[in-house]
């Protein structure tokens, strides 16, 4: 019985890799991708980077300007994530199997959350460019919608995972809906929800950089500006700051996680 | 006097699963009854149809002279305060302390706001400490429940049910996740509650020997039907009658394994 299962699994993985290989070959042909050139380019790219793409003394003058833009991007991410988290909490309560008040509403919320989450943030930005033009509002709402979708799903799963059983117990003891929410659901799921929110802040700082290129705001904009005007030293400094920020945020959120979990 | 009467209770899940079919029995005040049967027989469904955690498809449940299925939402909350429930997985809020979990048993008696804020009266707290003492958890009062052993968690579960001042306890496999020594402690507590406090106990069990040791009466369920309702000293034939199909399946499983 076990050997059979093993053989079956091996057969499946063989089929899977064959299909993968076919797809890879097909896409190389379709896109006219020169494989050898693709790989031989890598050393050249590295050489170019070491020659041009490093911060020098001149570029240090740009630091105040970079910091202003960086602050803009970080605030944008934090603001969109926290506001989205507040909305997501409500949606998740009405969408989760454990705490929903209406089956239809739950399905509706799940559907919308999935849709929002699955539209990439760049696509959101492009859609919103029509309404808000090149402004931080576009970036804000692009991040907001994706985060709302993602956090609603994550919060719903957290609620179902961590508080299903205690909710049953409190309900059986005659507790009312809001008593159950505040006495069982929130104490059980809040730490994990905060953890998800921190994760989204990290993710959104990365996304905000990218979206900024599109919307002409924040750190993404200034990177694009320097890069396109051949100020590679300044552009590289921007990258350094982005990396430092991402690490710093990750450090902070790991610390917070350790404390609350 | 009958505290609980179950009449023609039927529960259908979806189009196919008939979890309970025409269940009838009654329970006298202070009785200790075990419900046994193979897994999937409908034991959990039966218990939850009594306090309407699951709504039965048809039939009646009369508890303390009231038809449970006639009650509106508010009256149902009131009724549920009179029925404590104990679970296999304890169903505690693990991140809260023992005392906080025990006091949750009072929520059904409180206004929504007082409950949300977790404001309990001195009398309620005094009672909580008393019950915690009886169950031997005095040293754990301010410990978080995720730091407790399984047996301790189940005792918190029992304390939470007791502080409701219930007339009846519904216990859904209270010892299924515990080892035999701890199981004995829990079963002794339940038995004590029944004899000393006169609280009626309806206990789903998987272990026939435990059921025979502790019960005043045993109800055997198989495939959603009551197939036995009588004294706790079961004969092997009666055990086979209750668990019949599971034993049969077990034999078929073994046969199937040998064949392949
Ligand atoms: N929520 C549900 N939806 C559909 N079928 C269910 C559900 N809960 C239980 N059942 C089915 O009802 C039958 C009785 O289940 P249950 O009451 O849990 O049995 P027991 O507690 O005796 O193991 C089983 O066949 C089970 O698969
Ligand atoms: Mg069960």
mmCIF file of N, CA and C in Angstrom, chain A residues 1 162 164-176 178-180 182-184 187-189 191 260-261, chain B residues 48 51 53 77 80-81 83 85 87 89 91-93 95-96 104 107-108 110-112 115-118 160 164:
data_model
loop_
_atom_site.group_PDB
_atom_site.id
_atom_site.type_symbol
_atom_site.label_atom_id
_atom_site.label_comp_id
_atom_site.label_asym_id
_atom_site.label_seq_id
_atom_site.Cartn_x
_atom_site.Cartn_y
_atom_site.Cartn_z
ATOM 1 N N UNK A 1 0.841 -1.203 0.000
ATOM 2 C CA UNK A 1 0.000 0.000 0.000
ATOM 3 C C UNK A 1 0.876 1.253 0.000
ATOM 4 N N UNK A 162 -8.129 30.584 16.065
ATOM 5 C CA UNK A 162 -7.791 30.759 17.477
ATOM 6 C C UNK A 162 -8.990 30.815 18.411
ATOM 7 N N UNK A 164 -12.486 29.618 17.659
ATOM 8 C CA UNK A 164 -13.687 28.848 17.349
ATOM 9 C C UNK A 164 -14.207 28.121 18.587
ATOM 10 N N UNK A 165 -13.298 27.455 19.295
ATOM 11 C CA UNK A 165 -13.727 26.607 20.402
ATOM 12 C C UNK A 165 -14.211 27.416 21.598
ATOM 13 N N UNK A 166 -13.468 28.480 21.934
ATOM 14 C CA UNK A 166 -13.907 29.256 23.093
ATOM 15 C C UNK A 166 -15.201 30.007 22.798
ATOM 16 N N UNK A 167 -15.398 30.387 21.545
ATOM 17 C CA UNK A 167 -16.659 31.037 21.176
ATOM 18 C C UNK A 167 -17.822 30.078 21.415
ATOM 19 N N UNK A 168 -17.627 28.823 21.062
ATOM 20 C CA UNK A 168 -18.671 27.822 21.289
ATOM 21 C C UNK A 168 -18.998 27.726 22.784
ATOM 22 N N UNK A 169 -17.942 27.723 23.602
ATOM 23 C CA UNK A 169 -18.153 27.579 25.043
ATOM 24 C C UNK A 169 -18.925 28.770 25.614
ATOM 25 N N UNK A 170 -18.551 29.975 25.205
ATOM 26 C CA UNK A 170 -19.218 31.157 25.745
ATOM 27 C C UNK A 170 -20.659 31.255 25.265
ATOM 28 N N UNK A 171 -20.868 30.858 24.015
ATOM 29 C CA UNK A 171 -22.226 30.851 23.493
ATOM 30 C C UNK A 171 -23.084 29.883 24.308
ATOM 31 N N UNK A 172 -22.518 28.714 24.596
ATOM 32 C CA UNK A 172 -23.252 27.699 25.368
ATOM 33 C C UNK A 172 -23.534 28.166 26.789
ATOM 34 N N UNK A 173 -22.724 29.123 27.278
ATOM 35 C CA UNK A 173 -22.937 29.628 28.638
ATOM 36 C C UNK A 173 -23.944 30.784 28.640
ATOM 37 N N UNK A 174 -24.458 31.145 27.457
ATOM 38 C CA UNK A 174 -25.464 32.193 27.388
ATOM 39 C C UNK A 174 -24.921 33.584 27.154
ATOM 40 N N UNK A 175 -23.631 33.695 26.799
ATOM 41 C CA UNK A 175 -23.052 35.017 26.538
ATOM 42 C C UNK A 175 -23.620 35.599 25.246
ATOM 43 N N UNK A 176 -23.679 36.943 25.184
ATOM 44 C CA UNK A 176 -24.228 37.585 23.992
ATOM 45 C C UNK A 176 -23.117 37.813 22.971
ATOM 46 N N UNK A 178 -21.668 40.437 21.522
ATOM 47 C CA UNK A 178 -20.580 41.370 21.786
ATOM 48 C C UNK A 178 -19.732 40.950 22.989
ATOM 49 N N UNK A 179 -20.371 40.297 23.955
ATOM 50 C CA UNK A 179 -19.581 39.743 25.062
ATOM 51 C C UNK A 179 -18.591 38.718 24.534
ATOM 52 N N UNK A 180 -19.058 37.890 23.609
ATOM 53 C CA UNK A 180 -18.185 36.852 23.042
ATOM 54 C C UNK A 180 -17.032 37.492 22.272
ATOM 55 N N UNK A 182 -15.646 40.445 22.700
ATOM 56 C CA UNK A 182 -14.660 41.111 23.554
ATOM 57 C C UNK A 182 -13.995 40.177 24.555
ATOM 58 N N UNK A 183 -14.695 39.124 24.980
ATOM 59 C CA UNK A 183 -14.116 38.250 26.000
ATOM 60 C C UNK A 183 -13.377 37.045 25.417
ATOM 61 N N UNK A 184 -13.730 36.634 24.204
ATOM 62 C CA UNK A 184 -13.064 35.452 23.640
ATOM 63 C C UNK A 184 -12.312 35.766 22.351
ATOM 64 N N UNK A 187 -9.285 38.685 22.764
ATOM 65 C CA UNK A 187 -8.102 38.209 23.493
ATOM 66 C C UNK A 187 -7.363 37.084 22.769
ATOM 67 N N UNK A 188 -8.086 36.207 22.093
ATOM 68 C CA UNK A 188 -7.409 35.093 21.422
ATOM 69 C C UNK A 188 -6.683 35.527 20.169
ATOM 70 N N UNK A 189 -7.301 36.407 19.394
ATOM 71 C CA UNK A 189 -6.724 36.647 18.071
ATOM 72 C C UNK A 189 -5.947 37.953 17.930
ATOM 73 N N UNK A 191 -3.121 39.257 19.219
ATOM 74 C CA UNK A 191 -1.677 39.217 18.951
ATOM 75 C C UNK A 191 -1.352 38.781 17.531
ATOM 76 N N UNK A 260 4.506 40.444 22.197
ATOM 77 C CA UNK A 260 3.069 40.192 22.314
ATOM 78 C C UNK A 260 2.689 38.719 22.181
ATOM 79 N N UNK A 261 3.495 37.926 21.495
ATOM 80 C CA UNK A 261 3.038 36.548 21.255
ATOM 81 C C UNK A 261 3.365 35.608 22.412
ATOM 82 N N UNK B 48 -25.737 18.808 21.586
ATOM 83 C CA UNK B 48 -25.857 20.183 21.110
ATOM 84 C C UNK B 48 -27.275 20.538 20.675
ATOM 85 N N UNK B 51 -29.159 22.118 24.009
ATOM 86 C CA UNK B 51 -29.063 23.562 24.301
ATOM 87 C C UNK B 51 -29.053 24.403 23.016
ATOM 88 N N UNK B 53 -27.184 24.560 20.463
ATOM 89 C CA UNK B 53 -25.979 24.971 19.760
ATOM 90 C C UNK B 53 -26.110 24.495 18.322
ATOM 91 N N UNK B 77 -30.792 32.455 25.647
ATOM 92 C CA UNK B 77 -29.604 32.829 26.428
ATOM 93 C C UNK B 77 -29.827 32.525 27.903
ATOM 94 N N UNK B 80 -29.696 28.862 28.565
ATOM 95 C CA UNK B 80 -28.347 28.294 28.481
ATOM 96 C C UNK B 80 -27.541 28.519 29.758
ATOM 97 N N UNK B 81 -27.878 29.579 30.504
ATOM 98 C CA UNK B 81 -27.162 29.772 31.773
ATOM 99 C C UNK B 81 -27.449 28.614 32.736
ATOM 100 N N UNK B 83 -27.676 25.512 31.835
ATOM 101 C CA UNK B 83 -27.078 24.268 31.333
ATOM 102 C C UNK B 83 -25.592 24.504 31.101
ATOM 103 N N UNK B 85 -21.758 23.429 29.964
ATOM 104 C CA UNK B 85 -21.259 22.519 28.935
ATOM 105 C C UNK B 85 -19.757 22.316 29.091
ATOM 106 N N UNK B 87 -16.292 20.363 27.343
ATOM 107 C CA UNK B 87 -15.886 19.944 25.999
ATOM 108 C C UNK B 87 -14.635 19.060 26.019
ATOM 109 N N UNK B 89 -12.058 19.386 24.097
ATOM 110 C CA UNK B 89 -10.852 20.215 23.979
ATOM 111 C C UNK B 89 -10.893 21.418 24.926
ATOM 112 N N UNK B 91 -12.062 24.092 25.402
ATOM 113 C CA UNK B 91 -12.626 25.324 24.845
ATOM 114 C C UNK B 91 -12.456 26.545 25.751
ATOM 115 N N UNK B 92 -11.243 26.709 26.273
ATOM 116 C CA UNK B 92 -10.934 27.879 27.087
ATOM 117 C C UNK B 92 -10.344 28.973 26.208
ATOM 118 N N UNK B 93 -10.346 30.203 26.725
ATOM 119 C CA UNK B 93 -9.596 31.270 26.066
ATOM 120 C C UNK B 93 -8.172 31.169 26.608
ATOM 121 N N UNK B 95 -5.303 32.406 26.214
ATOM 122 C CA UNK B 95 -4.413 33.519 26.557
ATOM 123 C C UNK B 95 -4.860 34.243 27.824
ATOM 124 N N UNK B 96 -6.030 33.883 28.344
ATOM 125 C CA UNK B 96 -6.496 34.516 29.578
ATOM 126 C C UNK B 96 -6.204 33.619 30.777
ATOM 127 N N UNK B 104 -16.028 33.722 32.993
ATOM 128 C CA UNK B 104 -16.799 33.712 31.744
ATOM 129 C C UNK B 104 -18.131 32.979 31.906
ATOM 130 N N UNK B 107 -21.172 35.266 32.268
ATOM 131 C CA UNK B 107 -21.551 36.243 31.226
ATOM 132 C C UNK B 107 -23.039 36.209 30.899
ATOM 133 N N UNK B 108 -23.611 35.016 30.891
ATOM 134 C CA UNK B 108 -25.027 34.894 30.546
ATOM 135 C C UNK B 108 -25.941 35.637 31.495
ATOM 136 N N UNK B 110 -25.122 38.602 32.855
ATOM 137 C CA UNK B 110 -24.729 40.008 32.954
ATOM 138 C C UNK B 110 -25.283 40.850 31.810
ATOM 139 N N UNK B 111 -25.307 42.162 32.046
ATOM 140 C CA UNK B 111 -25.667 43.056 30.954
ATOM 141 C C UNK B 111 -24.544 42.994 29.931
ATOM 142 N N UNK B 112 -24.889 43.320 28.679
ATOM 143 C CA UNK B 112 -23.889 43.247 27.612
ATOM 144 C C UNK B 112 -22.659 44.070 27.957
ATOM 145 N N UNK B 115 -20.473 42.677 30.671
ATOM 146 C CA UNK B 115 -19.788 41.502 30.134
ATOM 147 C C UNK B 115 -18.615 41.877 29.248
ATOM 148 N N UNK B 116 -18.855 42.875 28.368
ATOM 149 C CA UNK B 116 -17.793 43.333 27.470
ATOM 150 C C UNK B 116 -16.595 43.815 28.276
ATOM 151 N N UNK B 117 -16.875 44.579 29.330
ATOM 152 C CA UNK B 117 -15.799 45.149 30.135
ATOM 153 C C UNK B 117 -15.229 44.158 31.146
ATOM 154 N N UNK B 118 -15.902 43.018 31.289
ATOM 155 C CA UNK B 118 -15.438 42.032 32.256
ATOM 156 C C UNK B 118 -15.548 42.521 33.690
ATOM 157 N N UNK B 160 -15.862 26.719 35.132
ATOM 158 C CA UNK B 160 -16.616 27.696 34.346
ATOM 159 C C UNK B 160 -18.079 27.282 34.216
ATOM 160 N N UNK B 164 -21.970 28.900 36.617
ATOM 161 C CA UNK B 164 -23.256 29.255 36.001
ATOM 162 C C UNK B 164 -24.426 28.920 36.910
#
